[in-house]
Amino acid sequence: MSKIYFVRHATPDYSVHDDSIRPLTDKGVDDSKKVTEFLSDKDIHKIYSSPYKRSVDTVSDFAKKYNLDIELIDDFRERKISDYWIDDFKSYSKNQWEDFDYKLEHGESLREVQVRNINELRKILKNHSGENIVIGTHGTALSTIINFYKSDFEYSEFKRISGIMPWIVCINFDNDRVVDIEEFICETIEFI
């Protein structure tokens, strides 16, 4: 049995529009310490992360405390919306969840995000059978992973988790078969 702890990043500073370097807010930095507290008794063997700053920074405190390296995996990055900032994110997201192939010019569809994330996850499951792994990730990327294994995780579920940062989802795998999925909010370290 393998346990994968997907850690959606803590609260980012949306005034920085460059997705790859968007930092955490002060609250986000504080909340990353709650991630450390939550993961401290989980016997983690390895940490992977999206290369985006907010994801790396959310798991960095834990990595430092337990002397674990963070291996960056580009295919765990968040989906690219377009080459420009969009103001109506809700309508855009709804369109994407209603049509998994919908995308803006120079952007990615949810299907493309899902395929690259699942491909990387399968490699990790193959290489770390029976281990407990952390993956620093993003809301949309993680939602597409959950949707792959649980097709009723759709737009309404995506909306439900939109403001939960950090958000931890533990998926227990028997080889590459999902046994169960648990959600945790680090704000209160509670099961949801």
JSON list of C-alpha atoms in Angstrom, two decimals:
[
{"chain": "A", "resi": 1, "resn": "MET", "atom": "CA", "xyz": [0.00, 0.00, 0.00]},
{"chain": "A", "resi": 2, "resn": "SER", "atom": "CA", "xyz": [1.31, 3.45, -0.96]},
{"chain": "A", "resi": 3, "resn": "LYS", "atom": "CA", "xyz": [0.06, 6.71, 0.54]},
{"chain": "A", "resi": 4, "resn": "ILE", "atom": "CA", "xyz": [0.34, 9.86, -1.54]},
{"chain": "A", "resi": 5, "resn": "TYR", "atom": "CA", "xyz": [-0.20, 13.12, 0.34]},
{"chain": "A", "resi": 6, "resn": "PHE", "atom": "CA", "xyz": [-1.07, 15.78, -2.20]},
{"chain": "A", "resi": 7, "resn": "VAL", "atom": "CA", "xyz": [-0.48, 19.20, -0.66]},
{"chain": "A", "resi": 8, "resn": "ARG", "atom": "CA", "xyz": [-2.25, 22.04, -2.39]},
{"chain": "A", "resi": 9, "resn": "HIS", "atom": "CA", "xyz": [-0.22, 25.18, -1.80]},
{"chain": "A", "resi": 10, "resn": "ALA", "atom": "CA", "xyz": [-1.04, 27.70, 0.92]},
{"chain": "A", "resi": 11, "resn": "THR", "atom": "CA", "xyz": [-2.49, 31.15, 0.16]},
{"chain": "A", "resi": 12, "resn": "PRO", "atom": "CA", "xyz": [-0.58, 32.86, -2.68]},
{"chain": "A", "resi": 13, "resn": "ASP", "atom": "CA", "xyz": [-0.07, 36.54, -3.38]},
{"chain": "A", "resi": 14, "resn": "TYR", "atom": "CA", "xyz": [-2.35, 37.12, -6.37]},
{"chain": "A", "resi": 15, "resn": "SER", "atom": "CA", "xyz": [-0.85, 40.56, -6.99]},
{"chain": "A", "resi": 16, "resn": "VAL", "atom": "CA", "xyz": [2.00, 38.65, -8.67]},
{"chain": "A", "resi": 17, "resn": "HIS", "atom": "CA", "xyz": [0.57, 37.56, -12.01]},
{"chain": "A", "resi": 18, "resn": "ASP", "atom": "CA", "xyz": [3.50, 35.37, -13.07]},
{"chain": "A", "resi": 19, "resn": "ASP", "atom": "CA", "xyz": [2.26, 31.89, -12.17]},
{"chain": "A", "resi": 20, "resn": "SER", "atom": "CA", "xyz": [5.70, 30.35, -11.81]},
{"chain": "A", "resi": 21, "resn": "ILE", "atom": "CA", "xyz": [7.08, 32.84, -9.24]},
{"chain": "A", "resi": 22, "resn": "ARG", "atom": "CA", "xyz": [3.89, 33.78, -7.33]},
{"chain": "A", "resi": 23, "resn": "PRO", "atom": "CA", "xyz": [4.91, 33.69, -3.64]},
{"chain": "A", "resi": 24, "resn": "LEU", "atom": "CA", "xyz": [2.91, 32.84, -0.56]},
{"chain": "A", "resi": 25, "resn": "THR", "atom": "CA", "xyz": [1.34, 35.57, 1.52]},
{"chain": "A", "resi": 26, "resn": "ASP", "atom": "CA", "xyz": [2.46, 35.97, 5.15]},
{"chain": "A", "resi": 27, "resn": "LYS", "atom": "CA", "xyz": [-0.57, 33.87, 6.12]},
{"chain": "A", "resi": 28, "resn": "GLY", "atom": "CA", "xyz": [0.48, 31.28, 3.54]},
{"chain": "A", "resi": 29, "resn": "VAL", "atom": "CA", "xyz": [3.96, 31.09, 5.07]},
{"chain": "A", "resi": 30, "resn": "ASP", "atom": "CA", "xyz": [2.41, 30.62, 8.53]},
{"chain": "A", "resi": 31, "resn": "ASP", "atom": "CA", "xyz": [0.05, 27.96, 7.18]},
{"chain": "A", "resi": 32, "resn": "SER", "atom": "CA", "xyz": [2.96, 26.03, 5.66]},
{"chain": "A", "resi": 33, "resn": "LYS", "atom": "CA", "xyz": [4.05, 25.33, 9.24]},
{"chain": "A", "resi": 34, "resn": "LYS", "atom": "CA", "xyz": [0.65, 23.67, 9.79]},
{"chain": "A", "resi": 35, "resn": "VAL", "atom": "CA", "xyz": [1.46, 21.44, 6.84]},
{"chain": "A", "resi": 36, "resn": "THR", "atom": "CA", "xyz": [4.68, 20.48, 8.62]},
{"chain": "A", "resi": 37, "resn": "GLU", "atom": "CA", "xyz": [2.75, 19.71, 11.78]},
{"chain": "A", "resi": 38, "resn": "PHE", "atom": "CA", "xyz": [0.22, 17.59, 9.88]},
{"chain": "A", "resi": 39, "resn": "LEU", "atom": "CA", "xyz": [2.87, 15.58, 8.00]},
{"chain": "A", "resi": 40, "resn": "SER", "atom": "CA", "xyz": [5.22, 15.16, 10.96]},
{"chain": "A", "resi": 41, "resn": "ASP", "atom": "CA", "xyz": [3.93, 11.71, 11.99]},
{"chain": "A", "resi": 42, "resn": "LYS", "atom": "CA", "xyz": [3.23, 10.35, 8.50]},
{"chain": "A", "resi": 43, "resn": "ASP", "atom": "CA", "xyz": [6.59, 8.59, 7.93]},
{"chain": "A", "resi": 44, "resn": "ILE", "atom": "CA", "xyz": [7.24, 10.41, 4.64]},
{"chain": "A", "resi": 45, "resn": "HIS", "atom": "CA", "xyz": [9.91, 8.87, 2.41]},
{"chain": "A", "resi": 46, "resn": "LYS", "atom": "CA", "xyz": [10.12, 11.38, -0.44]},
{"chain": "A", "resi": 47, "resn": "ILE", "atom": "CA", "xyz": [8.84, 14.81, -1.51]},
{"chain": "A", "resi": 48, "resn": "TYR", "atom": "CA", "xyz": [8.01, 15.82, -5.06]},
{"chain": "A", "resi": 49, "resn": "SER", "atom": "CA", "xyz": [6.60, 19.17, -6.11]},
{"chain": "A", "resi": 50, "resn": "SER", "atom": "CA", "xyz": [5.43, 21.34, -8.91]},
{"chain": "A", "resi": 51, "resn": "PRO", "atom": "CA", "xyz": [8.28, 23.73, -9.74]},
{"chain": "A", "resi": 52, "resn": "TYR", "atom": "CA", "xyz": [6.06, 26.75, -8.99]},
{"chain": "A", "resi": 53, "resn": "LYS", "atom": "CA", "xyz": [7.28, 28.78, -6.04]},
{"chain": "A", "resi": 54, "resn": "ARG", "atom": "CA", "xyz": [4.07, 28.66, -3.98]},
{"chain": "A", "resi": 55, "resn": "SER", "atom": "CA", "xyz": [3.98, 24.85, -4.10]},
{"chain": "A", "resi": 56, "resn": "VAL", "atom": "CA", "xyz": [7.64, 24.43, -3.23]},
{"chain": "A", "resi": 57, "resn": "ASP", "atom": "CA", "xyz": [7.39, 26.97, -0.42]},
{"chain": "A", "resi": 58, "resn": "THR", "atom": "CA", "xyz": [4.37, 25.20, 1.09]},
{"chain": "A", "resi": 59, "resn": "VAL", "atom": "CA", "xyz": [6.34, 21.95, 1.60]},
{"chain": "A", "resi": 60, "resn": "SER", "atom": "CA", "xyz": [9.79, 23.52, 2.22]},
{"chain": "A", "resi": 61, "resn": "ASP", "atom": "CA", "xyz": [9.40, 23.91, 5.98]},
{"chain": "A", "resi": 62, "resn": "PHE", "atom": "CA", "xyz": [8.57, 20.20, 6.29]},
{"chain": "A", "resi": 63, "resn": "ALA", "atom": "CA", "xyz": [11.45, 19.22, 3.99]},
{"chain": "A", "resi": 64, "resn": "LYS", "atom": "CA", "xyz": [13.94, 21.28, 6.01]},
{"chain": "A", "resi": 65, "resn": "LYS", "atom": "CA", "xyz": [12.71, 20.00, 9.38]},
{"chain": "A", "resi": 66, "resn": "TYR", "atom": "CA", "xyz": [12.97, 16.35, 8.30]},
{"chain": "A", "resi": 67, "resn": "ASN", "atom": "CA", "xyz": [16.04, 16.74, 6.08]},
{"chain": "A", "resi": 68, "resn": "LEU", "atom": "CA", "xyz": [14.27, 15.61, 2.90]},
{"chain": "A", "resi": 69, "resn": "ASP", "atom": "CA", "xyz": [15.04, 16.87, -0.59]},
{"chain": "A", "resi": 70, "resn": "ILE", "atom": "CA", "xyz": [12.26, 18.23, -2.80]},
{"chain": "A", "resi": 71, "resn": "GLU", "atom": "CA", "xyz": [12.39, 16.85, -6.32]},
{"chain": "A", "resi": 72, "resn": "LEU", "atom": "CA", "xyz": [10.77, 19.23, -8.79]},
{"chain": "A", "resi": 73, "resn": "ILE", "atom": "CA", "xyz": [8.59, 17.66, -11.49]},
{"chain": "A", "resi": 74, "resn": "ASP", "atom": "CA", "xyz": [7.59, 20.09, -14.23]},
{"chain": "A", "resi": 75, "resn": "ASP", "atom": "CA", "xyz": [4.53, 18.04, -15.21]},
{"chain": "A", "resi": 76, "resn": "PHE", "atom": "CA", "xyz": [3.04, 18.61, -11.73]},
{"chain": "A", "resi": 77, "resn": "ARG", "atom": "CA", "xyz": [2.75, 22.34, -12.48]},
{"chain": "A", "resi": 78, "resn": "GLU", "atom": "CA", "xyz": [-0.62, 24.09, -12.53]},
{"chain": "A", "resi": 79, "resn": "ARG", "atom": "CA", "xyz": [-2.48, 24.34, -15.80]},
{"chain": "A", "resi": 80, "resn": "LYS", "atom": "CA", "xyz": [-1.59, 27.20, -18.07]},
{"chain": "A", "resi": 81, "resn": "ILE", "atom": "CA", "xyz": [-4.58, 29.47, -18.63]},
{"chain": "A", "resi": 82, "resn": "SER", "atom": "CA", "xyz": [-3.13, 31.59, -21.44]},
{"chain": "A", "resi": 83, "resn": "ASP", "atom": "CA", "xyz": [-0.37, 34.10, -22.10]},
{"chain": "A", "resi": 84, "resn": "TYR", "atom": "CA", "xyz": [-2.40, 36.82, -20.38]},
{"chain": "A", "resi": 85, "resn": "TRP", "atom": "CA", "xyz": [-4.16, 37.32, -17.04]},
{"chain": "A", "resi": 86, "resn": "ILE", "atom": "CA", "xyz": [-7.92, 36.70, -17.07]},
{"chain": "A", "resi": 87, "resn": "ASP", "atom": "CA", "xyz": [-10.30, 38.51, -14.74]},
{"chain": "A", "resi": 88, "resn": "ASP", "atom": "CA", "xyz": [-13.33, 36.23, -15.02]},
{"chain": "A", "resi": 89, "resn": "PHE", "atom": "CA", "xyz": [-11.74, 33.07, -13.63]},
{"chain": "A", "resi": 90, "resn": "LYS", "atom": "CA", "xyz": [-15.08, 31.58, -12.50]},
{"chain": "A", "resi": 91, "resn": "SER", "atom": "CA", "xyz": [-16.60, 31.52, -16.00]},
{"chain": "A", "resi": 92, "resn": "TYR", "atom": "CA", "xyz": [-13.36, 30.21, -17.48]},
{"chain": "A", "resi": 93, "resn": "SER", "atom": "CA", "xyz": [-13.19, 27.40, -14.88]},
{"chain": "A", "resi": 94, "resn": "LYS", "atom": "CA", "xyz": [-16.82, 26.45, -15.40]},
{"chain": "A", "resi": 95, "resn": "ASN", "atom": "CA", "xyz": [-16.24, 26.24, -19.16]},
{"chain": "A", "resi": 96, "resn": "GLN", "atom": "CA", "xyz": [-13.25, 23.97, -18.59]},
{"chain": "A", "resi": 97, "resn": "TRP", "atom": "CA", "xyz": [-15.11, 21.63, -16.24]},
{"chain": "A", "resi": 98, "resn": "GLU", "atom": "CA", "xyz": [-18.06, 21.42, -18.64]},
{"chain": "A", "resi": 99, "resn": "ASP", "atom": "CA", "xyz": [-15.73, 20.61, -21.54]},
{"chain": "A", "resi": 100, "resn": "PHE", "atom": "CA", "xyz": [-12.45, 18.92, -20.54]},
{"chain": "A", "resi": 101, "resn": "ASP", "atom": "CA", "xyz": [-10.97, 19.90, -23.92]},
{"chain": "A", "resi": 102, "resn": "TYR", "atom": "CA", "xyz": [-11.81, 23.63, -23.62]},
{"chain": "A", "resi": 103, "resn": "LYS", "atom": "CA", "xyz": [-8.81, 25.95, -23.53]},
{"chain": "A", "resi": 104, "resn": "LEU", "atom": "CA", "xyz": [-7.79, 29.48, -24.39]},
{"chain": "A", "resi": 105, "resn": "GLU", "atom": "CA", "xyz": [-5.14, 30.29, -26.97]},
{"chain": "A", "resi": 106, "resn": "HIS", "atom": "CA", "xyz": [-1.72, 29.12, -25.70]},
{"chain": "A", "resi": 107, "resn": "GLY", "atom": "CA", "xyz": [-3.43, 27.53, -22.69]},
{"chain": "A", "resi": 108, "resn": "GLU", "atom": "CA", "xyz": [-4.09, 23.98, -21.57]},
{"chain": "A", "resi": 109, "resn": "SER", "atom": "CA", "xyz": [-7.29, 21.97, -21.31]},
{"chain": "A", "resi": 110, "resn": "LEU", "atom": "CA", "xyz": [-8.11, 20.06, -18.14]},
{"chain": "A", "resi": 111, "resn": "ARG", "atom": "CA", "xyz": [-7.62, 16.84, -20.09]},
{"chain": "A", "resi": 112, "resn": "GLU", "atom": "CA", "xyz": [-4.03, 17.85, -20.95]},
{"chain": "A", "resi": 113, "resn": "VAL", "atom": "CA", "xyz": [-3.36, 18.75, -17.31]},
{"chain": "A", "resi": 114, "resn": "GLN", "atom": "CA", "xyz": [-4.87, 15.47, -16.14]},
{"chain": "A", "resi": 115, "resn": "VAL", "atom": "CA", "xyz": [-2.85, 13.35, -18.58]},
{"chain": "A", "resi": 116, "resn": "ARG", "atom": "CA", "xyz": [0.52, 14.84, -17.62]},
{"chain": "A", "resi": 117, "resn": "ASN", "atom": "CA", "xyz": [-0.23, 14.70, -13.87]},
{"chain": "A", "resi": 118, "resn": "ILE", "atom": "CA", "xyz": [-1.48, 11.10, -14.00]},
{"chain": "A", "resi": 119, "resn": "ASN", "atom": "CA", "xyz": [1.54, 10.03, -16.08]},
{"chain": "A", "resi": 120, "resn": "GLU", "atom": "CA", "xyz": [3.91, 11.42, -13.43]},
{"chain": "A", "resi": 121, "resn": "LEU", "atom": "CA", "xyz": [1.86, 9.98, -10.58]},
{"chain": "A", "resi": 122, "resn": "ARG", "atom": "CA", "xyz": [2.03, 6.50, -12.16]},
{"chain": "A", "resi": 123, "resn": "LYS", "atom": "CA", "xyz": [5.82, 6.75, -12.35]},
{"chain": "A", "resi": 124, "resn": "ILE", "atom": "CA", "xyz": [5.96, 7.65, -8.66]},
{"chain": "A", "resi": 125, "resn": "LEU", "atom": "CA", "xyz": [3.65, 4.78, -7.71]},
{"chain": "A", "resi": 126, "resn": "LYS", "atom": "CA", "xyz": [5.81, 2.37, -9.70]},
{"chain": "A", "resi": 127, "resn": "ASN", "atom": "CA", "xyz": [9.06, 3.64, -8.15]},
{"chain": "A", "resi": 128, "resn": "HIS", "atom": "CA", "xyz": [7.82, 4.01, -4.57]},
{"chain": "A", "resi": 129, "resn": "SER", "atom": "CA", "xyz": [5.57, 1.02, -3.93]},
{"chain": "A", "resi": 130, "resn": "GLY", "atom": "CA", "xyz": [4.64, 0.78, -0.25]},
{"chain": "A", "resi": 131, "resn": "GLU", "atom": "CA", "xyz": [6.02, 4.23, 0.61]},
{"chain": "A", "resi": 132, "resn": "ASN", "atom": "CA", "xyz": [4.50, 7.46, 1.87]},
{"chain": "A", "resi": 133, "resn": "ILE", "atom": "CA", "xyz": [5.08, 10.33, -0.55]},
{"chain": "A", "resi": 134, "resn": "VAL", "atom": "CA", "xyz": [4.30, 14.07, -0.51]},
{"chain": "A", "resi": 135, "resn": "ILE", "atom": "CA", "xyz": [3.48, 15.90, -3.75]},
{"chain": "A", "resi": 136, "resn": "GLY", "atom": "CA", "xyz": [3.32, 19.72, -3.64]},
{"chain": "A", "resi": 137, "resn": "THR", "atom": "CA", "xyz": [0.59, 20.70, -6.07]},
{"chain": "A", "resi": 138, "resn": "HIS", "atom": "CA", "xyz": [-2.18, 23.10, -7.10]},
{"chain": "A", "resi": 139, "resn": "GLY", "atom": "CA", "xyz": [-5.97, 23.21, -6.88]},
{"chain": "A", "resi": 140, "resn": "THR", "atom": "CA", "xyz": [-6.77, 22.55, -10.53]},
{"chain": "A", "resi": 141, "resn": "ALA", "atom": "CA", "xyz": [-3.99, 19.99, -11.06]},
{"chain": "A", "resi": 142, "resn": "LEU", "atom": "CA", "xyz": [-5.03, 18.06, -7.95]},
{"chain": "A", "resi": 143, "resn": "SER", "atom": "CA", "xyz": [-8.71, 18.28, -8.91]},
{"chain": "A", "resi": 144, "resn": "THR", "atom": "CA", "xyz": [-7.99, 16.65, -12.27]},
{"chain": "A", "resi": 145, "resn": "ILE", "atom": "CA", "xyz": [-6.13, 13.84, -10.50]},
{"chain": "A", "resi": 146, "resn": "ILE", "atom": "CA", "xyz": [-9.07, 13.22, -8.17]},
{"chain": "A", "resi": 147, "resn": "ASN", "atom": "CA", "xyz": [-11.46, 13.39, -11.14]},
{"chain": "A", "resi": 148, "resn": "PHE", "atom": "CA", "xyz": [-9.45, 10.68, -12.90]},
{"chain": "A", "resi": 149, "resn": "TYR", "atom": "CA", "xyz": [-10.11, 8.25, -10.04]},
{"chain": "A", "resi": 150, "resn": "LYS", "atom": "CA", "xyz": [-13.48, 9.61, -8.93]},
{"chain": "A", "resi": 151, "resn": "SER", "atom": "CA", "xyz": [-15.47, 10.90, -11.90]},
{"chain": "A", "resi": 152, "resn": "ASP", "atom": "CA", "xyz": [-18.10, 12.64, -9.73]},
{"chain": "A", "resi": 153, "resn": "PHE", "atom": "CA", "xyz": [-15.43, 15.16, -8.68]},
{"chain": "A", "resi": 154, "resn": "GLU", "atom": "CA", "xyz": [-16.61, 17.87, -11.07]},
{"chain": "A", "resi": 155, "resn": "TYR", "atom": "CA", "xyz": [-17.09, 21.63, -11.15]},
{"chain": "A", "resi": 156, "resn": "SER", "atom": "CA", "xyz": [-19.20, 21.77, -7.96]},
{"chain": "A", "resi": 157, "resn": "GLU", "atom": "CA", "xyz": [-16.44, 19.96, -6.07]},
{"chain": "A", "resi": 158, "resn": "PHE", "atom": "CA", "xyz": [-13.80, 22.22, -7.61]},
{"chain": "A", "resi": 159, "resn": "LYS", "atom": "CA", "xyz": [-15.80, 25.25, -6.45]},
{"chain": "A", "resi": 160, "resn": "ARG", "atom": "CA", "xyz": [-16.13, 23.72, -2.96]},
{"chain": "A", "resi": 161, "resn": "ILE", "atom": "CA", "xyz": [-12.36, 23.52, -2.52]},
{"chain": "A", "resi": 162, "resn": "SER", "atom": "CA", "xyz": [-11.49, 26.76, -4.35]},
{"chain": "A", "resi": 163, "resn": "GLY", "atom": "CA", "xyz": [-10.72, 28.74, -1.20]},
{"chain": "A", "resi": 164, "resn": "ILE", "atom": "CA", "xyz": [-9.13, 25.93, 0.83]},
{"chain": "A", "resi": 165, "resn": "MET", "atom": "CA", "xyz": [-5.41, 26.61, 1.00]},
{"chain": "A", "resi": 166, "resn": "PRO", "atom": "CA", "xyz": [-3.51, 24.64, 2.04]},
{"chain": "A", "resi": 167, "resn": "TRP", "atom": "CA", "xyz": [-5.56, 21.53, 1.33]},
{"chain": "A", "resi": 168, "resn": "ILE", "atom": "CA", "xyz": [-4.22, 18.01, 1.77]},
{"chain": "A", "resi": 169, "resn": "VAL", "atom": "CA", "xyz": [-5.66, 14.99, 0.02]},
{"chain": "A", "resi": 170, "resn": "CYS", "atom": "CA", "xyz": [-4.33, 11.57, 0.96]},
{"chain": "A", "resi": 171, "resn": "ILE", "atom": "CA", "xyz": [-4.92, 8.86, -1.63]},
{"chain": "A", "resi": 172, "resn": "ASN", "atom": "CA", "xyz": [-4.18, 5.29, -0.58]},
{"chain": "A", "resi": 173, "resn": "PHE", "atom": "CA", "xyz": [-3.11, 3.09, -3.48]},
{"chain": "A", "resi": 174, "resn": "ASP", "atom": "CA", "xyz": [-2.83, -0.66, -3.83]},
{"chain": "A", "resi": 175, "resn": "ASN", "atom": "CA", "xyz": [-0.39, -0.68, -6.76]},
{"chain": "A", "resi": 176, "resn": "ASP", "atom": "CA", "xyz": [-2.18, 1.85, -9.02]},
{"chain": "A", "resi": 177, "resn": "ARG", "atom": "CA", "xyz": [-5.70, 1.14, -7.74]},
{"chain": "A", "resi": 178, "resn": "VAL", "atom": "CA", "xyz": [-7.26, 3.70, -5.40]},
{"chain": "A", "resi": 179, "resn": "VAL", "atom": "CA", "xyz": [-8.34, 2.23, -2.07]},
{"chain": "A", "resi": 180, "resn": "ASP", "atom": "CA", "xyz": [-9.63, 5.46, -0.55]},
{"chain": "A", "resi": 181, "resn": "ILE", "atom": "CA", "xyz": [-9.36, 9.25, -0.67]},
{"chain": "A", "resi": 182, "resn": "GLU", "atom": "CA", "xyz": [-9.27, 11.44, 2.45]},
{"chain": "A", "resi": 183, "resn": "GLU", "atom": "CA", "xyz": [-9.31, 15.24, 2.59]},
{"chain": "A", "resi": 184, "resn": "PHE", "atom": "CA", "xyz": [-7.78, 17.44, 5.28]},
{"chain": "A", "resi": 185, "resn": "ILE", "atom": "CA", "xyz": [-7.84, 21.18, 5.84]},
{"chain": "A", "resi": 186, "resn": "CYS", "atom": "CA", "xyz": [-4.64, 22.40, 7.46]},
{"chain": "A", "resi": 187, "resn": "GLU", "atom": "CA", "xyz": [-6.34, 25.50, 8.82]},
{"chain": "A", "resi": 188, "resn": "THR", "atom": "CA", "xyz": [-7.77, 23.30, 11.54]},
{"chain": "A", "resi": 189, "resn": "ILE", "atom": "CA", "xyz": [-6.08, 19.95, 10.70]},
{"chain": "A", "resi": 190, "resn": "GLU", "atom": "CA", "xyz": [-9.47, 18.34, 10.42]},
{"chain": "A", "resi": 191, "resn": "PHE", "atom": "CA", "xyz": [-10.89, 15.61, 8.24]},
{"chain": "A", "resi": 192, "resn": "ILE", "atom": "CA", "xyz": [-13.52, 16.82, 5.73]}
]
